Amino acid sequence: MATFRLQGSKVLAVDMSGDAVKAKNGSMVAYDGQMAFKKMSGGGEGLRGMVTRRLTGEQMEVMEVKGQGTCYFADRASDITVLSLHGDKLWVEASNLLCADGGLRTGTSFTGLRGGASGNGLFTTTVEGTGQAAIMSHGPAVVLRVTPQYPLSVDPGAYVAHQGDLQQSFQSGVTFRTFIGEGGGEAFQIRFEGDGLVYVQPSERNTVGGDV
Amino acid sequence: MPFREINSKMVEATIVPGQKMFSQRGAMLAYRGDVTFTPNLTGGQGGVMAMIGRRAAGEAAPLMTVEGSGTVMFGHGGHHVQVIQLTGDTLYVEADRLLAFDGTLQQGTMFMGSQGGVMGMVRGQVTGQGLFTTTLKGHGAVAVMAHGGVIELPVVPGRPVHVDPQAYVAHHGDVRNKLSTALGWRDMVGRGSGEAFQLELSGSGAVYVQASEEKL
C-alpha cells in the first residue's frame, strides 16, 4: 500500500512500490523513480460510475499514478490533510480531494439541501475502504470529533469533508430579521449527529447563506 | 550578507558598508539605518555587454542596488520566500523569481537550449519561461519567491527527479535538465492526465519545487 506523508503543509509525498494511487488531474509537482500517469475516464468505477458522474455533475478529473519511488502532489498552494480510512466512508467534495489510495473505492452520493447551500453541487464524492486519502483546504483544516453527546454545527462555506457514521441535517436560522436586512450572516448551518469526524477550513467559500 | 527569515513571506538583510546587495525593484518593505536604493539600469552587474545579453535574452528583471549600513526587509506580492545558500556552486533561477541576492555573487544568463538539444528549446515554450535563465554563482545567499512554499528535493546520481514545469522554481549544483514527455496517443486526443511534460533533472544537486502550478 502506498504511504502518504506531508512535506510541509502544502505538499503531499506518496511513497510507492509498484502500487497505484488516484490523484487529481495535473496535481503532480515532482517525482523520482519510475511513474506512469493515466487519465481515468470520469473518475473510475467503470462505465456506470462515469455515467452517474456525468449526470450528477460531480466530475472528478482523476488520474491513476502507478510506479516505484516518491511522487509529490500539490494544488494551488492548498493546505493538505492526510487521513486514514479503516473500512469507513469519507464524504468530500471532488474539488477538495487531492489523492486517494488505489485500493479505495470512489463513488457519488446525494447531499440534499446541504450541497446547495454550501455552494457545491447537490452531489458529493464518497471514498470507501481501507487506506489513506489526502484532502485539500483553504488554510489548515481542523478535525472536529462528533459523538452522540456532542453534535456539531458547521458553516456550509467552511465545511470540507466528514467521515464516520454521521447523520447530517440542514439548519436554518432565517427569521423575520433576516428579511429586513438584520441577519447575522450565519443563516444556515449543517448539523452533524452521530459518531465521526468533520474537517473544517479556516475560510469560507461564497455561499448563498453567507449573505443573509 | 546573511538573510534572516522573519516569516515565510519576509526576509531581513543586513547591509554593511562596502558591500552591495541586489534586489528586485520595489521589493523593499521597510528599512532601518542609512540605506540607499538605486535603480540598476544594467539590470545587475557585468557591465554593458552583460546588460545587452540579458536584454536580448529577455531575462532583464528590473533590479536595484542596495547599499549603506542598516537592515532592509524584503517581500513581494505575498509570495513565499525561500533563502538558498550558495557555497561555490551555481543557482539556476528565472529572473522574475529573484527577490534579493548578495552582491558578491556572479550573475549571468544561460541558454537553456544548449542543454538537451531541441527538447531544451521546447522547454522554454512549454514552461512559459524563456529560453534563457539567470545564473548566480559564488558564495552567498539568494532569496527566491515561490507560490505556496517550497520543498527541496535532492538530485543524486542514478536517481533523477522529474518536476512539473509549472511547479519548478530553481535548481543548483551539477545538474543537467531536459524535457521529458509522457505523450501517448491518449494525450493526442485530449484525454491526457495533465502530466504530459516533465523536466528531468539528473546529476548531483538539488531542485526547488513549489506547492502550486501557478506562475508568479
XYZ file of C-alpha atoms in Angstrom:
428
model
C 0.000 0.000 0.000
C 1.259 3.483 -0.815
C 2.447 5.604 2.128
C 1.209 9.177 2.398
C 3.255 11.783 4.256
C 3.279 15.559 4.323
C 6.307 17.565 3.257
C 5.498 20.899 4.812
C 1.795 21.685 4.974
C 1.170 22.058 1.245
C 2.999 19.204 -0.447
C 1.968 15.555 -0.240
C 4.672 12.932 -0.715
C 3.496 9.443 -1.628
C 5.954 6.570 -1.424
C 5.039 3.811 -3.822
C 6.485 0.420 -4.607
C 4.628 -0.806 -7.630
C 1.204 0.190 -6.304
C -1.161 2.876 -7.532
C -2.992 5.951 -6.247
C -5.775 8.083 -7.687
C -4.961 11.775 -7.776
C -6.463 14.993 -9.053
C -5.510 15.576 -12.675
C -2.378 17.654 -13.102
C -1.551 17.820 -9.392
C 1.844 16.131 -9.659
C 4.639 18.617 -8.971
C 7.639 16.275 -8.927
C 8.682 12.648 -8.674
C 11.716 10.418 -8.517
C 11.889 6.861 -9.681
C 9.555 5.494 -12.340
C 5.989 6.779 -12.606
C 3.224 6.344 -15.138
C 0.260 8.732 -15.363
C -3.010 7.646 -16.857
C -6.241 9.563 -17.005
C -9.210 7.685 -15.630
C -12.399 8.243 -17.572
C -14.862 10.067 -15.362
C -13.125 9.083 -12.151
C -13.135 5.329 -12.394
C -15.721 2.769 -11.314
C -16.336 1.685 -14.881
C -18.960 2.892 -17.297
C -21.731 3.141 -14.726
C -19.630 5.365 -12.482
C -18.807 7.542 -15.425
C -22.438 7.950 -16.382
C -23.502 8.846 -12.822
C -20.701 11.345 -12.609
C -21.750 12.972 -15.840
C -25.366 13.116 -14.688
C -24.628 14.426 -11.200
C -22.091 16.974 -12.279
C -19.729 15.640 -9.625
C -16.962 15.442 -12.178
C -13.752 14.284 -10.722
C -10.799 14.748 -13.026
C -8.728 11.868 -11.823
C -5.546 10.238 -12.975
C -4.040 6.983 -11.897
C -0.415 7.190 -10.826
C 1.454 3.944 -10.681
C 5.108 3.337 -10.032
C 8.168 2.901 -7.923
C 9.576 5.819 -5.950
C 8.188 9.003 -4.450
C 5.598 11.173 -6.141
C 4.877 14.714 -4.879
C 1.424 16.275 -5.227
C 0.228 19.832 -4.607
C -2.533 22.058 -5.922
C -2.619 25.852 -5.956
C -0.871 26.075 -2.609
C -3.815 24.486 -0.795
C -3.237 23.066 2.660
C -3.318 19.292 2.810
C -4.612 16.899 5.462
C -3.822 13.189 5.351
C -6.437 10.877 6.828
C -6.862 7.141 7.216
C -9.896 5.046 6.448
C -10.438 1.720 8.185
C -13.386 0.329 6.348
C -15.429 3.500 6.867
C -16.581 6.112 4.430
C -15.377 9.630 3.665
C -17.596 12.307 2.143
C -15.678 15.058 0.377
C -16.248 17.493 -2.460
C -14.461 16.326 -5.610
C -12.614 19.641 -5.723
C -11.227 19.042 -2.221
C -9.942 15.533 -2.856
C -6.256 15.528 -3.813
C -5.252 11.902 -3.660
C -6.569 8.530 -2.534
C -5.037 5.090 -2.228
C -5.644 2.954 -5.301
C -7.432 0.377 -3.176
C -10.161 2.796 -2.076
C -13.496 2.824 -3.888
C -14.827 6.173 -5.030
C -18.444 6.982 -5.710
C -21.048 9.715 -5.716
C -23.779 10.407 -3.196
C -26.684 12.789 -2.873
C -26.214 15.534 -0.296
C -29.624 17.124 -0.340
C -30.079 20.710 0.680
C -26.620 20.891 2.225
C -24.953 20.806 -1.166
C -26.992 23.653 -2.500
C -26.274 25.831 0.487
C -22.551 25.137 0.664
C -22.044 26.400 -2.842
C -21.160 22.930 -4.038
C -23.340 20.669 -6.090
C -26.143 18.520 -4.824
C -23.850 15.540 -5.050
C -20.623 14.765 -3.282
C -17.827 12.267 -3.703
C -17.509 9.304 -1.377
C -14.348 7.343 -0.675
C -14.693 3.965 0.988
C -12.473 1.127 2.131
C -9.158 0.853 3.904
C -6.225 3.109 3.104
C -5.081 6.714 3.151
C -6.503 9.753 1.435
C -5.431 13.397 1.239
C -7.876 16.278 1.251
C -7.266 19.933 0.475
C -8.491 23.010 2.266
C -8.068 26.750 2.090
C -5.891 27.229 5.180
C -5.077 24.327 7.510
C -8.144 22.212 8.292
C -9.147 21.332 11.833
C -10.606 17.957 12.695
C -13.654 18.101 14.970
C -14.903 14.994 16.700
C -18.646 14.389 16.822
C -20.096 12.000 19.400
C -23.759 11.234 20.188
C -23.479 13.606 23.197
C -21.783 16.378 21.230
C -23.399 17.194 17.912
C -21.740 19.836 15.762
C -22.990 22.652 13.567
C -20.749 23.851 10.742
C -20.878 26.815 8.406
C -21.582 25.354 4.949
C -18.842 27.506 3.434
C -16.210 26.217 5.858
C -17.170 22.533 5.616
C -14.580 20.431 3.795
C -15.264 16.753 4.466
C -16.538 14.276 7.020
C -16.055 10.615 7.803
C -17.627 8.005 10.026
C -21.202 7.252 10.995
C -22.794 10.693 10.852
C -26.243 11.974 10.014
C -26.356 15.455 8.595
C -29.228 17.835 8.612
C -29.712 21.317 7.394
C -30.345 24.076 9.928
C -31.766 27.406 9.117
C -31.776 30.427 11.356
C -33.731 32.539 8.932
C -36.092 34.806 10.833
C -38.083 37.937 10.246
C -34.882 39.911 10.956
C -33.103 38.290 8.017
C -35.642 39.723 5.636
C -35.332 43.266 6.898
C -31.558 43.076 6.452
C -30.668 42.498 10.075
C -29.350 38.980 9.607
C -26.198 37.880 11.355
C -24.656 36.448 8.201
C -24.961 32.968 9.662
C -28.388 31.973 8.460
C -27.566 28.391 7.527
C -25.611 25.601 9.178
C -25.079 21.907 8.636
C -25.688 19.898 11.790
C -23.824 16.634 12.285
C -25.044 13.994 14.705
C -23.663 10.550 15.456
C -20.098 9.345 15.683
C -17.376 10.604 13.387
C -15.031 13.365 12.296
C -15.712 16.640 10.497
C -12.979 18.614 8.699
C -13.426 22.391 8.763
C -11.306 25.002 6.985
C -10.477 28.477 8.390
C -12.016 30.175 5.384
C -15.452 30.473 3.875
C -16.469 29.856 0.334
C -19.046 32.251 -1.001
C -22.398 30.720 -0.293
C -25.977 31.781 -0.575
C -26.239 31.556 3.194
C -23.332 33.896 3.849
C -25.217 36.907 2.571
C -28.373 36.569 4.648
C 25.465 39.013 3.648
C 23.042 36.921 5.584
C 19.278 36.871 5.273
C 17.156 36.389 8.351
C 13.745 34.878 7.775
C 11.138 36.933 9.617
C 8.279 34.750 8.497
C 7.577 32.663 5.441
C 6.942 35.744 3.319
C 9.508 38.250 4.542
C 13.276 38.289 4.913
C 15.571 40.803 6.543
C 19.017 41.519 5.154
C 21.872 43.188 6.985
C 23.648 45.758 4.837
C 27.205 46.669 5.773
C 29.273 49.456 4.215
C 31.345 48.443 1.237
C 29.118 45.521 0.336
C 26.351 45.645 -2.207
C 23.137 43.752 -2.466
C 20.781 43.471 -5.429
C 17.047 43.185 -5.121
C 14.006 43.225 -7.350
C 12.845 46.783 -7.774
C 10.013 47.634 -5.445
C 10.573 44.674 -3.164
C 11.744 46.742 -0.188
C 9.132 46.706 2.565
C 10.926 48.597 5.313
C 14.411 49.527 6.383
C 16.400 50.755 9.353
C 19.607 52.772 9.237
C 21.249 54.631 6.401
C 20.469 52.682 3.273
C 20.263 53.872 -0.332
C 18.373 52.268 -3.183
C 19.492 52.984 -6.725
C 17.769 51.652 -9.805
C 20.119 49.441 -11.675
C 19.912 50.254 -15.351
C 22.300 47.474 -16.247
C 19.978 45.028 -14.545
C 22.656 43.620 -12.314
C 26.389 43.525 -12.820
C 28.776 42.668 -15.549
C 28.787 45.921 -17.489
C 27.146 46.949 -20.698
C 27.778 43.739 -22.596
C 26.119 41.666 -19.929
C 23.212 44.101 -19.954
C 22.733 43.721 -23.686
C 22.974 39.976 -23.291
C 20.249 39.979 -20.656
C 18.018 42.298 -22.638
C 18.357 40.089 -25.680
C 17.660 37.053 -23.578
C 14.550 38.583 -22.071
C 15.974 37.976 -18.608
C 16.025 41.633 -17.657
C 14.180 41.819 -14.379
C 14.416 45.356 -13.072
C 16.878 45.318 -10.231
C 18.057 47.888 -7.751
C 21.296 48.187 -5.833
C 21.021 48.366 -2.076
C 23.958 49.967 -0.271
C 24.771 51.583 3.040
C 24.524 50.404 6.586
C 21.432 49.014 8.237
C 18.810 46.340 7.793
C 16.288 46.018 4.973
C 13.153 43.916 4.871
C 12.185 42.373 1.553
C 8.999 40.730 0.395
C 6.881 40.816 -2.730
C 3.297 40.136 -3.660
C 2.660 37.956 -0.624
C 4.729 35.197 -2.165
C 6.523 32.647 -0.093
C 10.233 33.469 0.218
C 12.914 30.826 0.316
C 16.544 31.561 1.180
C 19.108 29.461 -0.658
C 22.707 29.384 0.497
C 25.326 29.012 -2.221
C 28.749 27.607 -1.421
C 30.636 27.989 -4.670
C 28.024 26.305 -6.844
C 25.661 27.778 -9.421
C 21.981 28.504 -8.925
C 19.672 28.489 -11.956
C 16.551 30.581 -11.462
C 14.142 32.641 -13.562
C 14.845 36.365 -13.174
C 11.281 37.180 -12.085
C 11.589 34.813 -9.127
C 14.657 36.574 -7.726
C 13.788 38.678 -4.709
C 17.238 39.686 -3.479
C 20.761 38.360 -3.562
C 24.227 39.005 -2.287
C 26.205 41.472 -4.412
C 29.250 39.248 -4.351
C 27.512 36.583 -6.397
C 28.374 36.462 -10.083
C 25.350 36.963 -12.249
C 24.915 35.614 -15.723
C 22.425 34.214 -18.202
C 22.379 30.770 -19.608
C 20.876 29.499 -22.823
C 18.700 26.592 -21.784
C 18.572 25.335 -25.351
C 22.151 24.217 -25.044
C 21.037 21.608 -22.547
C 19.053 18.809 -24.001
C 19.171 19.965 -27.605
C 15.837 20.507 -29.297
C 13.903 19.470 -26.200
C 15.748 22.186 -24.331
C 14.325 24.682 -26.795
C 10.863 23.219 -26.432
C 11.182 23.508 -22.661
C 11.073 27.272 -22.802
C 7.886 27.196 -24.813
C 6.170 24.584 -22.679
C 7.036 26.115 -19.341
C 6.134 29.590 -20.451
C 9.566 30.640 -19.388
C 12.129 31.915 -21.799
C 14.913 30.066 -23.448
C 17.287 31.752 -21.069
C 17.604 31.571 -17.364
C 19.550 33.578 -14.819
C 22.544 32.058 -13.100
C 24.111 33.106 -9.833
C 27.473 31.730 -8.810
C 29.747 32.038 -5.798
C 29.421 32.176 -2.053
C 26.397 33.944 -0.606
C 22.690 33.899 -0.053
C 19.818 34.255 -2.517
C 16.169 34.874 -1.669
C 13.778 33.465 -4.252
C 9.992 33.693 -4.458
C 7.501 30.903 -4.908
C 3.781 30.360 -4.678
C 2.757 28.353 -1.644
C 6.107 27.370 -0.186
C 8.966 25.300 -1.484
C 10.303 21.830 -0.941
C 13.903 20.958 -1.665
C 14.449 17.650 -3.394
C 17.966 16.255 -3.610
C 19.172 15.101 -7.010
C 21.656 12.239 -6.724
C 23.373 10.270 -9.490
C 21.244 7.399 -10.702
C 18.087 8.829 -9.211
C 16.818 11.673 -11.405
C 13.951 13.866 -10.254
C 11.071 14.751 -12.563
C 9.358 18.076 -11.990
C 6.190 19.646 -13.336
C 7.479 22.594 -15.435
C 4.928 24.896 -13.800
C 5.996 23.907 -10.288
C 9.728 24.198 -10.965
C 11.338 27.124 -9.103
C 15.125 26.780 -9.270
C 17.943 24.279 -9.067
C 21.572 24.273 -8.069
C 24.572 22.058 -8.335
C 25.908 19.977 -11.178
C 22.537 19.172 -12.641
C 21.519 18.554 -16.233
C 17.937 19.223 -17.173
C 15.938 18.099 -20.118
C 12.319 17.994 -21.027
C 10.794 14.572 -20.984
C 7.427 13.678 -22.367
C 4.858 11.155 -21.353
C 2.883 11.612 -24.519
C 0.828 8.721 -25.710
C -1.970 8.629 -28.258
C -4.442 9.330 -25.439
C -2.863 12.724 -24.882
C -3.138 13.485 -28.570
C -6.892 13.071 -28.470
C -7.177 15.367 -25.465
C -7.658 12.853 -22.709
C -4.325 13.327 -21.009
C -3.671 13.069 -17.327
C -2.422 16.637 -17.375
C 1.115 15.450 -16.839
C 2.328 15.385 -20.421
C 5.600 17.226 -19.905
C 8.135 16.966 -17.142
C 11.549 18.419 -16.541
C 14.024 15.678 -15.853
C 16.909 16.734 -13.626
C 19.862 14.404 -13.273
C 23.320 14.692 -11.781
C 24.018 15.877 -8.271
C 22.495 18.897 -6.587
C 19.048 19.947 -5.518
C 15.860 21.211 -7.123
C 13.319 23.552 -5.528
C 9.668 22.808 -6.224
C 6.702 24.958 -5.244
C 3.377 23.658 -3.898
C 1.430 25.048 -6.817
C 1.246 25.022 -10.581
C 0.698 28.771 -10.588
C 3.206 31.142 -12.127
C 4.210 34.203 -10.140
